[in-house]
PDB file of C-alpha atoms in Angstrom:
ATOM      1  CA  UNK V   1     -25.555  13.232 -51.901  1.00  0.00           C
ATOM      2  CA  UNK V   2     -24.360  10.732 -49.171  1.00  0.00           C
ATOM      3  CA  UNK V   3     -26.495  10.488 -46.175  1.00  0.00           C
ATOM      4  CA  UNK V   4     -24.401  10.725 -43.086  1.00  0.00           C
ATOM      5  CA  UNK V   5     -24.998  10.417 -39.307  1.00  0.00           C
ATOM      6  CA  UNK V   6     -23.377  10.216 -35.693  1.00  0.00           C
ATOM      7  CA  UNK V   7     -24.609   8.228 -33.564  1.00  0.00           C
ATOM      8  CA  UNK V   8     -23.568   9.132 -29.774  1.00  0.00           C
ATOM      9  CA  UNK V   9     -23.955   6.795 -26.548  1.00  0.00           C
ATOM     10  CA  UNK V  10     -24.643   9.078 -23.805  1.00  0.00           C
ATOM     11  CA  UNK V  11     -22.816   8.367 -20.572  1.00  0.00           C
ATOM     12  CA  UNK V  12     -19.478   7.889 -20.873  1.00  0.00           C
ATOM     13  CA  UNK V  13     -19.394   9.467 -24.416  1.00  0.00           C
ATOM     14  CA  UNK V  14     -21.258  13.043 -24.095  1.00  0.00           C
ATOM     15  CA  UNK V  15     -21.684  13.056 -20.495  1.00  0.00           C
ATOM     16  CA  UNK V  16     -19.110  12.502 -17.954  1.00  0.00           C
ATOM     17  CA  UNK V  17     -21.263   9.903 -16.102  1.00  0.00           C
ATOM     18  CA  UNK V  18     -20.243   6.548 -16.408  1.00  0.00           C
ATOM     19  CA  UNK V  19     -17.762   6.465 -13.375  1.00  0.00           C
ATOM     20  CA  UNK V  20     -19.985   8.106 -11.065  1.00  0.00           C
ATOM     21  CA  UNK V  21     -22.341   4.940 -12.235  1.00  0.00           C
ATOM     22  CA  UNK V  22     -19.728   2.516 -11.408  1.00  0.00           C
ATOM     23  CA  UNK V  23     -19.504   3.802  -8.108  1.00  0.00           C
ATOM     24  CA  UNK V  24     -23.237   3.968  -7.408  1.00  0.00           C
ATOM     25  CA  UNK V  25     -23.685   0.328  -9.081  1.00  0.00           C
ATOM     26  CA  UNK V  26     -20.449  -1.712  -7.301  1.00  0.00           C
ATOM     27  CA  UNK V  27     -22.684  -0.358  -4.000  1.00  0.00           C
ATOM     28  CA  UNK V  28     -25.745  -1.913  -4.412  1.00  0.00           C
ATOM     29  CA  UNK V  29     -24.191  -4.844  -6.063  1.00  0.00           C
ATOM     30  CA  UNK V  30     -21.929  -5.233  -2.592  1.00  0.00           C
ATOM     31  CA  UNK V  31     -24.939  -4.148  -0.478  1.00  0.00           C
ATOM     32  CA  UNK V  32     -27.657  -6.619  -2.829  1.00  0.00           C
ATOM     33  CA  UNK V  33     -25.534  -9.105  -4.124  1.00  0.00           C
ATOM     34  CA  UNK V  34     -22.384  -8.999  -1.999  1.00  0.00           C
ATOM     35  CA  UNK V  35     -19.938  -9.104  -5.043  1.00  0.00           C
ATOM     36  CA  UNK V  36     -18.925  -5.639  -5.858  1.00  0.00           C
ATOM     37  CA  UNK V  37     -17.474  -6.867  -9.322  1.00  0.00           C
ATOM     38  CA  UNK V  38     -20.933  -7.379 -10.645  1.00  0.00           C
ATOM     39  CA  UNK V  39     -21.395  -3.769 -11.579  1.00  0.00           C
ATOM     40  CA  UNK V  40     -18.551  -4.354 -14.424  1.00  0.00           C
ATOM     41  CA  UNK V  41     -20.797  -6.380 -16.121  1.00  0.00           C
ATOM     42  CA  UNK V  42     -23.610  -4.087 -16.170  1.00  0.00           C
ATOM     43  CA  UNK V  43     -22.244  -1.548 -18.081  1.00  0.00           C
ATOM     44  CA  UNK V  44     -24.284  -0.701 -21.440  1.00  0.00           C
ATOM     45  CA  UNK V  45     -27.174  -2.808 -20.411  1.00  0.00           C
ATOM     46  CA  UNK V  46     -30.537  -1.512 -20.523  1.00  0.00           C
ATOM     47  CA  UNK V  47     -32.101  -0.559 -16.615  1.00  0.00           C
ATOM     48  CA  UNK V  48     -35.140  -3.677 -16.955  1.00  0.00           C
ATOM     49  CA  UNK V  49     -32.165  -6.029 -18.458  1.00  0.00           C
ATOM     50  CA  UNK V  50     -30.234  -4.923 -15.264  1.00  0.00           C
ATOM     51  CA  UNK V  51     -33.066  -5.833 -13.066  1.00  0.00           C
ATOM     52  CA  UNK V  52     -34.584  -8.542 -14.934  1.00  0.00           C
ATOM     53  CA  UNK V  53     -30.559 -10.394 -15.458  1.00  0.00           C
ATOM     54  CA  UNK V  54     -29.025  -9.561 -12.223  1.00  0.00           C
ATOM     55  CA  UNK V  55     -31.082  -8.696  -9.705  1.00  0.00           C
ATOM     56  CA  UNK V  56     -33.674 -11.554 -10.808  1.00  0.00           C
ATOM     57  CA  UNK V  57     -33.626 -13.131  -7.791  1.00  0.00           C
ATOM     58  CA  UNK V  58     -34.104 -10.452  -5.591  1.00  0.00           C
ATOM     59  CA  UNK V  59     -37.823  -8.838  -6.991  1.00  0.00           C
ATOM     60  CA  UNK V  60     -38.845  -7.626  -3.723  1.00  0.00           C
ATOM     61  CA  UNK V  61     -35.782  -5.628  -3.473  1.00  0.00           C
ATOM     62  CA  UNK V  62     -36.783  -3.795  -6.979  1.00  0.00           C
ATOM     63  CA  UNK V  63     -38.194  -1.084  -6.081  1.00  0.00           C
ATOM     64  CA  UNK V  64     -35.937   0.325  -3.272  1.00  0.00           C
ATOM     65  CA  UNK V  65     -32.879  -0.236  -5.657  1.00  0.00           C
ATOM     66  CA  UNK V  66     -35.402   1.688  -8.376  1.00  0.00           C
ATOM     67  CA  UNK V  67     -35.691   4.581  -5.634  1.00  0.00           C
ATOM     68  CA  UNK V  68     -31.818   4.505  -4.783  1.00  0.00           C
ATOM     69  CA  UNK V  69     -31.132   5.401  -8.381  1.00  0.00           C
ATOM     70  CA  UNK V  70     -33.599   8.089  -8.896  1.00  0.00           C
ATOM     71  CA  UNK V  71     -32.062   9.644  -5.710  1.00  0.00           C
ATOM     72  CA  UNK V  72     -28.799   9.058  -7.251  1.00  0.00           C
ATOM     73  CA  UNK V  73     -29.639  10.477 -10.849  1.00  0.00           C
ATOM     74  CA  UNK V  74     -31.274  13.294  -9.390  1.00  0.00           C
ATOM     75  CA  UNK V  75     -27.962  14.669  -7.294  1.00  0.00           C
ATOM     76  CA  UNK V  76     -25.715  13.639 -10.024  1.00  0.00           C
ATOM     77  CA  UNK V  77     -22.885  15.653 -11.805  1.00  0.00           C
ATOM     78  CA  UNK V  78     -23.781  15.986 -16.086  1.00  0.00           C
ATOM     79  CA  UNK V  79     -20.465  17.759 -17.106  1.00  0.00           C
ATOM     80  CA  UNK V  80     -19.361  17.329 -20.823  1.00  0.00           C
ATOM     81  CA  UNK V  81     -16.852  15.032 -21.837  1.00  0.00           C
ATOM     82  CA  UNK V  82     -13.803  17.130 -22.376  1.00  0.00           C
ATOM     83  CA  UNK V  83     -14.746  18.653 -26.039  1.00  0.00           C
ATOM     84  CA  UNK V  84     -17.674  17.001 -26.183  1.00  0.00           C
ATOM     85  CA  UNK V  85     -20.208  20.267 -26.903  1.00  0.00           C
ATOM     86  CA  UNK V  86     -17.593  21.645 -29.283  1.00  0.00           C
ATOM     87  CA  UNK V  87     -17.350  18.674 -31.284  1.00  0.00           C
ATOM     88  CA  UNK V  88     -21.709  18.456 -31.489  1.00  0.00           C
ATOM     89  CA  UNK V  89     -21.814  22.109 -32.162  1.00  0.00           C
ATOM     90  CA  UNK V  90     -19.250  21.520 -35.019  1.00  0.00           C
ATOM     91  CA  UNK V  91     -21.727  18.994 -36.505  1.00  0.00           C
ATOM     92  CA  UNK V  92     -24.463  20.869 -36.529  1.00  0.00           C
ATOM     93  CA  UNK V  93     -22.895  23.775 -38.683  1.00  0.00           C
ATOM     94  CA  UNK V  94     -21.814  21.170 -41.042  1.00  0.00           C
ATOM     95  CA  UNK V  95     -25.072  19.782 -41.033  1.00  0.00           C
ATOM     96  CA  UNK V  96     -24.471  16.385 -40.217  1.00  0.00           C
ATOM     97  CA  UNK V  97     -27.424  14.323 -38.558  1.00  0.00           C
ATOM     98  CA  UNK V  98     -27.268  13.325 -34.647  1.00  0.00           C
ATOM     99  CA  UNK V  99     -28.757  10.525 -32.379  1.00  0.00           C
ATOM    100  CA  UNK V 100     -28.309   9.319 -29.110  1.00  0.00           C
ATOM    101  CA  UNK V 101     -28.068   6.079 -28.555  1.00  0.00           C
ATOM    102  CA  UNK V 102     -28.661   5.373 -24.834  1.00  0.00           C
ATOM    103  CA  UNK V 103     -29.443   2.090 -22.757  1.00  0.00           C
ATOM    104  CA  UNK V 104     -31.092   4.964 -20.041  1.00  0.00           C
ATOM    105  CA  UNK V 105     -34.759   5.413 -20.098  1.00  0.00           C
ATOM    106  CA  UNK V 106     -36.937   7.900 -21.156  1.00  0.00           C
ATOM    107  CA  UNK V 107     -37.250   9.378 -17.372  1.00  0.00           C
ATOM    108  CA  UNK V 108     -33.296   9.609 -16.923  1.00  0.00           C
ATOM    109  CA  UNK V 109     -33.656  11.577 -20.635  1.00  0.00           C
ATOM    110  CA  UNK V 110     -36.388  14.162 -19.333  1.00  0.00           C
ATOM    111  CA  UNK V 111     -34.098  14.683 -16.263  1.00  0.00           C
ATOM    112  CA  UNK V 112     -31.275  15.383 -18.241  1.00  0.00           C
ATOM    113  CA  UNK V 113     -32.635  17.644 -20.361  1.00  0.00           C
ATOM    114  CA  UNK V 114     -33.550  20.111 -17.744  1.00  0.00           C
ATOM    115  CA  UNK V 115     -30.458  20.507 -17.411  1.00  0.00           C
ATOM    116  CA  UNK V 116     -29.317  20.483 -20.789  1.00  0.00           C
ATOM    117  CA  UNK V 117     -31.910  22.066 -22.831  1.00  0.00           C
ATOM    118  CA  UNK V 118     -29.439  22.603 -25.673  1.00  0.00           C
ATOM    119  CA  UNK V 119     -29.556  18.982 -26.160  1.00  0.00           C
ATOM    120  CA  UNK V 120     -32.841  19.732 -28.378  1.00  0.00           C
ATOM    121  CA  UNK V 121     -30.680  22.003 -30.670  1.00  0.00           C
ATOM    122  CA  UNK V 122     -27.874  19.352 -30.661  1.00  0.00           C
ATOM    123  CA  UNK V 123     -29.417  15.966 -31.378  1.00  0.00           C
ATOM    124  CA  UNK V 124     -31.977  15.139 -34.138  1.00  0.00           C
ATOM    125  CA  UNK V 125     -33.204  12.303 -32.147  1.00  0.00           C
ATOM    126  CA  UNK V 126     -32.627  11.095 -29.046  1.00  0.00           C
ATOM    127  CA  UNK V 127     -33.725   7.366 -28.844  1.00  0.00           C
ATOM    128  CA  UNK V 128     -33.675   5.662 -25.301  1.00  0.00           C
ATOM    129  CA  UNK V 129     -34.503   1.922 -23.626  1.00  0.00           C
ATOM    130  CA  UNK V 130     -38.459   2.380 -24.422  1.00  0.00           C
ATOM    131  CA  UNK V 131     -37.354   2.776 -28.266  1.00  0.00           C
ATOM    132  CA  UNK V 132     -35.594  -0.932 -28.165  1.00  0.00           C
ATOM    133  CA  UNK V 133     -36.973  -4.661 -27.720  1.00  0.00           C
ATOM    134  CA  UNK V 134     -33.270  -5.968 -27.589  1.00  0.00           C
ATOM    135  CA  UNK V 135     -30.468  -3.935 -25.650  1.00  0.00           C
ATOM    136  CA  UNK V 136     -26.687  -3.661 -26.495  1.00  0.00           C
ATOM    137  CA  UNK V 137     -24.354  -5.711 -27.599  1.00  0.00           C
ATOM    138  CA  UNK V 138     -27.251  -6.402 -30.046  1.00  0.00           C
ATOM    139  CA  UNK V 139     -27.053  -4.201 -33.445  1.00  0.00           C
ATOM    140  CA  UNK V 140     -31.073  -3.247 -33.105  1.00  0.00           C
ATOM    141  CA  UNK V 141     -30.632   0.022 -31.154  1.00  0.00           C
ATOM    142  CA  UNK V 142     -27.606   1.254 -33.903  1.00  0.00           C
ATOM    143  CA  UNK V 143     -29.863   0.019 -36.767  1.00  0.00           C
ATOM    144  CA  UNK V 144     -32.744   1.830 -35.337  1.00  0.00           C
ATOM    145  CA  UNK V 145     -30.799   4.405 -35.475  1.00  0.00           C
ATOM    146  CA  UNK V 146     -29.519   4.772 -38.814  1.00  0.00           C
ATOM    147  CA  UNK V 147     -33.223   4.313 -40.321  1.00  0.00           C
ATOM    148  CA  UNK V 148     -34.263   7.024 -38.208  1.00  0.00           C
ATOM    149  CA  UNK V 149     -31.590   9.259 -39.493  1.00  0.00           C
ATOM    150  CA  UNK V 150     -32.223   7.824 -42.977  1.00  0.00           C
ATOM    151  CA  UNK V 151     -28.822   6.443 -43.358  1.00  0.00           C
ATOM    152  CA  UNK V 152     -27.433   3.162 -44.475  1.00  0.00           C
ATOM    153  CA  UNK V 153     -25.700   1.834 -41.321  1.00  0.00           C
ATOM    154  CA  UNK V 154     -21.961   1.748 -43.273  1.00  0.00           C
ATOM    155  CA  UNK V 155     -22.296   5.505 -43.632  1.00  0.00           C
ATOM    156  CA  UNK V 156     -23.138   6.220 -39.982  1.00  0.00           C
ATOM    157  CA  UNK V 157     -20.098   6.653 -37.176  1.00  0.00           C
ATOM    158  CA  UNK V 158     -21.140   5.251 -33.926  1.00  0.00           C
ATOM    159  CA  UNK V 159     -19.302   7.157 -30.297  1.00  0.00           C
ATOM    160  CA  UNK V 160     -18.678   4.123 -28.015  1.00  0.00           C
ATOM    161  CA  UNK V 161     -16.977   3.351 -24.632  1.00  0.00           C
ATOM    162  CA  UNK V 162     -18.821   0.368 -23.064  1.00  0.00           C
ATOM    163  CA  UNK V 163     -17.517  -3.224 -24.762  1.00  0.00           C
ATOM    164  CA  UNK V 164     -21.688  -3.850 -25.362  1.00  0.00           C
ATOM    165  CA  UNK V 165     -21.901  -0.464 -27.138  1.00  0.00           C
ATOM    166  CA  UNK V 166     -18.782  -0.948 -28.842  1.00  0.00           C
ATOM    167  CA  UNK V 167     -20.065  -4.355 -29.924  1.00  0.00           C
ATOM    168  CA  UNK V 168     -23.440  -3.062 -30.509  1.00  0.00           C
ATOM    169  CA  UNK V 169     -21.989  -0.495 -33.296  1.00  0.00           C
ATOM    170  CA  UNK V 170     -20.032  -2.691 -35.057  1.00  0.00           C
ATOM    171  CA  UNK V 171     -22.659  -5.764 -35.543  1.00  0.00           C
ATOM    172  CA  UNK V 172     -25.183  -2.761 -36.893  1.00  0.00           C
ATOM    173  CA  UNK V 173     -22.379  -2.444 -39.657  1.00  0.00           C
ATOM    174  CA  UNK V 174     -21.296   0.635 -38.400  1.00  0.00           C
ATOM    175  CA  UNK V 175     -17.690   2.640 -38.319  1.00  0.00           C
ATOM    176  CA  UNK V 176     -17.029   3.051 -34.530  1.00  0.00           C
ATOM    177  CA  UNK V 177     -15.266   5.546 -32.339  1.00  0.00           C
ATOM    178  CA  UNK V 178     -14.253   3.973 -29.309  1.00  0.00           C
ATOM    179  CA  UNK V 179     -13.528   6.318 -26.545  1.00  0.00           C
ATOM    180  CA  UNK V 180     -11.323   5.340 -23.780  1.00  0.00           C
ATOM    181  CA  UNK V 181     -13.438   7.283 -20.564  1.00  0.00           C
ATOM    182  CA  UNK V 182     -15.038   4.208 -18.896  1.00  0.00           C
ATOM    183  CA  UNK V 183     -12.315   1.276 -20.492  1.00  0.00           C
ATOM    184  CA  UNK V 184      -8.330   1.567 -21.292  1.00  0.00           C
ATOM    185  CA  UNK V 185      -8.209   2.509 -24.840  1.00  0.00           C
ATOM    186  CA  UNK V 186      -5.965  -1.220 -25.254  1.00  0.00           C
ATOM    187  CA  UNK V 187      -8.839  -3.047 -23.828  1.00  0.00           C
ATOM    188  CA  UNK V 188     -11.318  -1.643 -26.572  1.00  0.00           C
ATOM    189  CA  UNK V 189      -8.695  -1.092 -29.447  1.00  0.00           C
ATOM    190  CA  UNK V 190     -10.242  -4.287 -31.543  1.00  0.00           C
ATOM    191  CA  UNK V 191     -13.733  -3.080 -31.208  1.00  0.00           C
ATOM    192  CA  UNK V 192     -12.969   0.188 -32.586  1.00  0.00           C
ATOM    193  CA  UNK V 193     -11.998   1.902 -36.172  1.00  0.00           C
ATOM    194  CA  UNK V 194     -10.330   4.918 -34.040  1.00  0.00           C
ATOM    195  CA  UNK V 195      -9.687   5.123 -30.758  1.00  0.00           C
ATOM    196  CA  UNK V 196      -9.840   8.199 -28.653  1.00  0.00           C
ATOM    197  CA  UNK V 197      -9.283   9.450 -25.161  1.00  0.00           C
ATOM    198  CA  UNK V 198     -12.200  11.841 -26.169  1.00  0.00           C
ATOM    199  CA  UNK V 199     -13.424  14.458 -28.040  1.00  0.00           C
ATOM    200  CA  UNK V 200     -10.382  16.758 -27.750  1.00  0.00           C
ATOM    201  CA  UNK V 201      -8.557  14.104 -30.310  1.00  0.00           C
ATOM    202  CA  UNK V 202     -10.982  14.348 -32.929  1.00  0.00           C
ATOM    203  CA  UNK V 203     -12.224  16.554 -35.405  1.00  0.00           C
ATOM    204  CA  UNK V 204     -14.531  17.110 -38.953  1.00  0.00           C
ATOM    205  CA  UNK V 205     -12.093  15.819 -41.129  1.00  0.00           C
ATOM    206  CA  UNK V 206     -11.606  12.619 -39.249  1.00  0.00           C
ATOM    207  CA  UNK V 207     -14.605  11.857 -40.077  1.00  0.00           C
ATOM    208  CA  UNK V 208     -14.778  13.113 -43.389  1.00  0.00           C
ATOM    209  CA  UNK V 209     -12.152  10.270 -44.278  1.00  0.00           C
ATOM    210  CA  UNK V 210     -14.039   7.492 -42.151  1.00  0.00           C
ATOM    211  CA  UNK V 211     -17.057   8.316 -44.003  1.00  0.00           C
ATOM    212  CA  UNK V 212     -16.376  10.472 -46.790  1.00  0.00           C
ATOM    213  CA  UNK V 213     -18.628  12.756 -45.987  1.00  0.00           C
ATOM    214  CA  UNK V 214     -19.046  15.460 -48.835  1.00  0.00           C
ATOM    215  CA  UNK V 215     -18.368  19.193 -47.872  1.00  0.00           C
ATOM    216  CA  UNK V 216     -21.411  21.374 -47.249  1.00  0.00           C
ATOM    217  CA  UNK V 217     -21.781  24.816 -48.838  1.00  0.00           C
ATOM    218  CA  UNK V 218     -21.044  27.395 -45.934  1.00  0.00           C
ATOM    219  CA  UNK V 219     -21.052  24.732 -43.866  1.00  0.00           C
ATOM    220  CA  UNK V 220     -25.116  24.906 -43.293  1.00  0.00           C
ATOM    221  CA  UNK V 221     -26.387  22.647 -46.564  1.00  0.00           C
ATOM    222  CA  UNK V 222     -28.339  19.700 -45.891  1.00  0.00           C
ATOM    223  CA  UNK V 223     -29.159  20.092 -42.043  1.00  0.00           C
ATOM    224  CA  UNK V 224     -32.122  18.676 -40.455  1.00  0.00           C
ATOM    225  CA  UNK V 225     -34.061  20.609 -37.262  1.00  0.00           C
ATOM    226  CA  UNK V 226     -34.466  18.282 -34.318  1.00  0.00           C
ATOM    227  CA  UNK V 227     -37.394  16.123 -35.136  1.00  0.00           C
ATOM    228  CA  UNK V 228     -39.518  16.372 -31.616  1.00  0.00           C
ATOM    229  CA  UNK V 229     -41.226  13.638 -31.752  1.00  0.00           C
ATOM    230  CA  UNK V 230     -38.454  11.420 -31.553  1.00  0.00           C
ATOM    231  CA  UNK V 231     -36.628  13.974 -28.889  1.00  0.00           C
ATOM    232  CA  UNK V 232     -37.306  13.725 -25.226  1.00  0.00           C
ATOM    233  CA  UNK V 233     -35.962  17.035 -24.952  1.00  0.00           C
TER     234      UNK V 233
END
């Protein structure tokens, strides 16, 4: 039997985050940098490739931009994407495996699932910026991915709204979901095999003919607990 995965970025494609980030970033890049337009490059970059590539020159600055985002994280909304739960919860009774793919670290992941402890019933694996030595648009997070699902990349369907995620997905080899929540769905329509304006557009079957997944006995054959060791949560 095929082995099949999805593989979900996590703000901007489960969580509705990634504005609230734009907001928090065009700040400090106005306050820091004086250029508020720097935060749109920033987008699906990993936090020490953010530092490291844009705040470079700046190093004793690091740490009270560090703090600013912690206090920032901390106070932050973590809604669902409009039919984002329903859509995981669907994919766990047809017991199809889960990642997250997410440029955040491993401290942003223990904060958000505090307050989202059903993320350890919906994800197999969460894999964050600790789990990568190169960070979106590059294919290693996605390919990391796949293995750990035990999936050939060309039967895994990556959830993408950043252009580096989207890019990121489709160099791993890859089908990919582009959802228009952070970018117009026009602007990411030739990155994508299916766009979306989210989850509430998609369902099983959609899938079923991106990846021909094969139907599951009652729905339950086949699926996989959450592995722990590979789950913040």
């Amino acid at each position: 039997m095929k082995e099949t995965a999805c593989l979900f970025d996590l703000d901007g494609v489960v969580l509705n985050t990634e504005h609230q980030y734009s907001e928090f970033w065009g700040e400090i890049c106005r306050e820091y940098l004086g250029d508020w337009q720097i935060c749109l490059k920033i987008k699906g970059n990993t936090l020490g490739f953010i530092m490291d590539n844009f705040f470079g020159g700046i190093k004793d600055k690091h740490d009270e931009i560090l703090a600013k985002l912690k206090s920032f994280e901390e106070e932050m909304s973590l809604e669902y994407i409009p039919g984002a739960r329903e859509f995981l919860e669907e994919l766990k009774l047809k017991g199809i495996k889960t990642c997250i793919v997410t440029s955040s670290n491993a401290k942003k992941m223990e904060f958000v699932c505090k307050k989202h402890a059903e993320f350890n019933e919906l994800f197999n694996f969460i894999l964050t910026e600790e789990d990568f030595s190169k960070s979106k648009p590059d294919p290693e997070p996605y390919l990391l991915a796949a293995e750990k699902c035990g999936c050939k990349p060309e039967n895994c369907l990556v959830f993408e709204d950043s252009f580096n995620g989207l890019k990121s997905g489709r160099s791993a080899g890859c089908k990919v979901i582009g959802l228009a929540t952070t970018n117009s769905r026009q602007s990411i329509i030739e990155l994508a095999d299916l766009t979306a304006d989210d989850f509430t557009e998609l369902d099983f079957e959609i899938l079923q003919e991106m990846v021909g997944i094969p139907p599951k006995i009652d729905g339950l054959e086949g699926f996989l607990p959450p592995a722990q060791d590979s789950n913040p949560c």
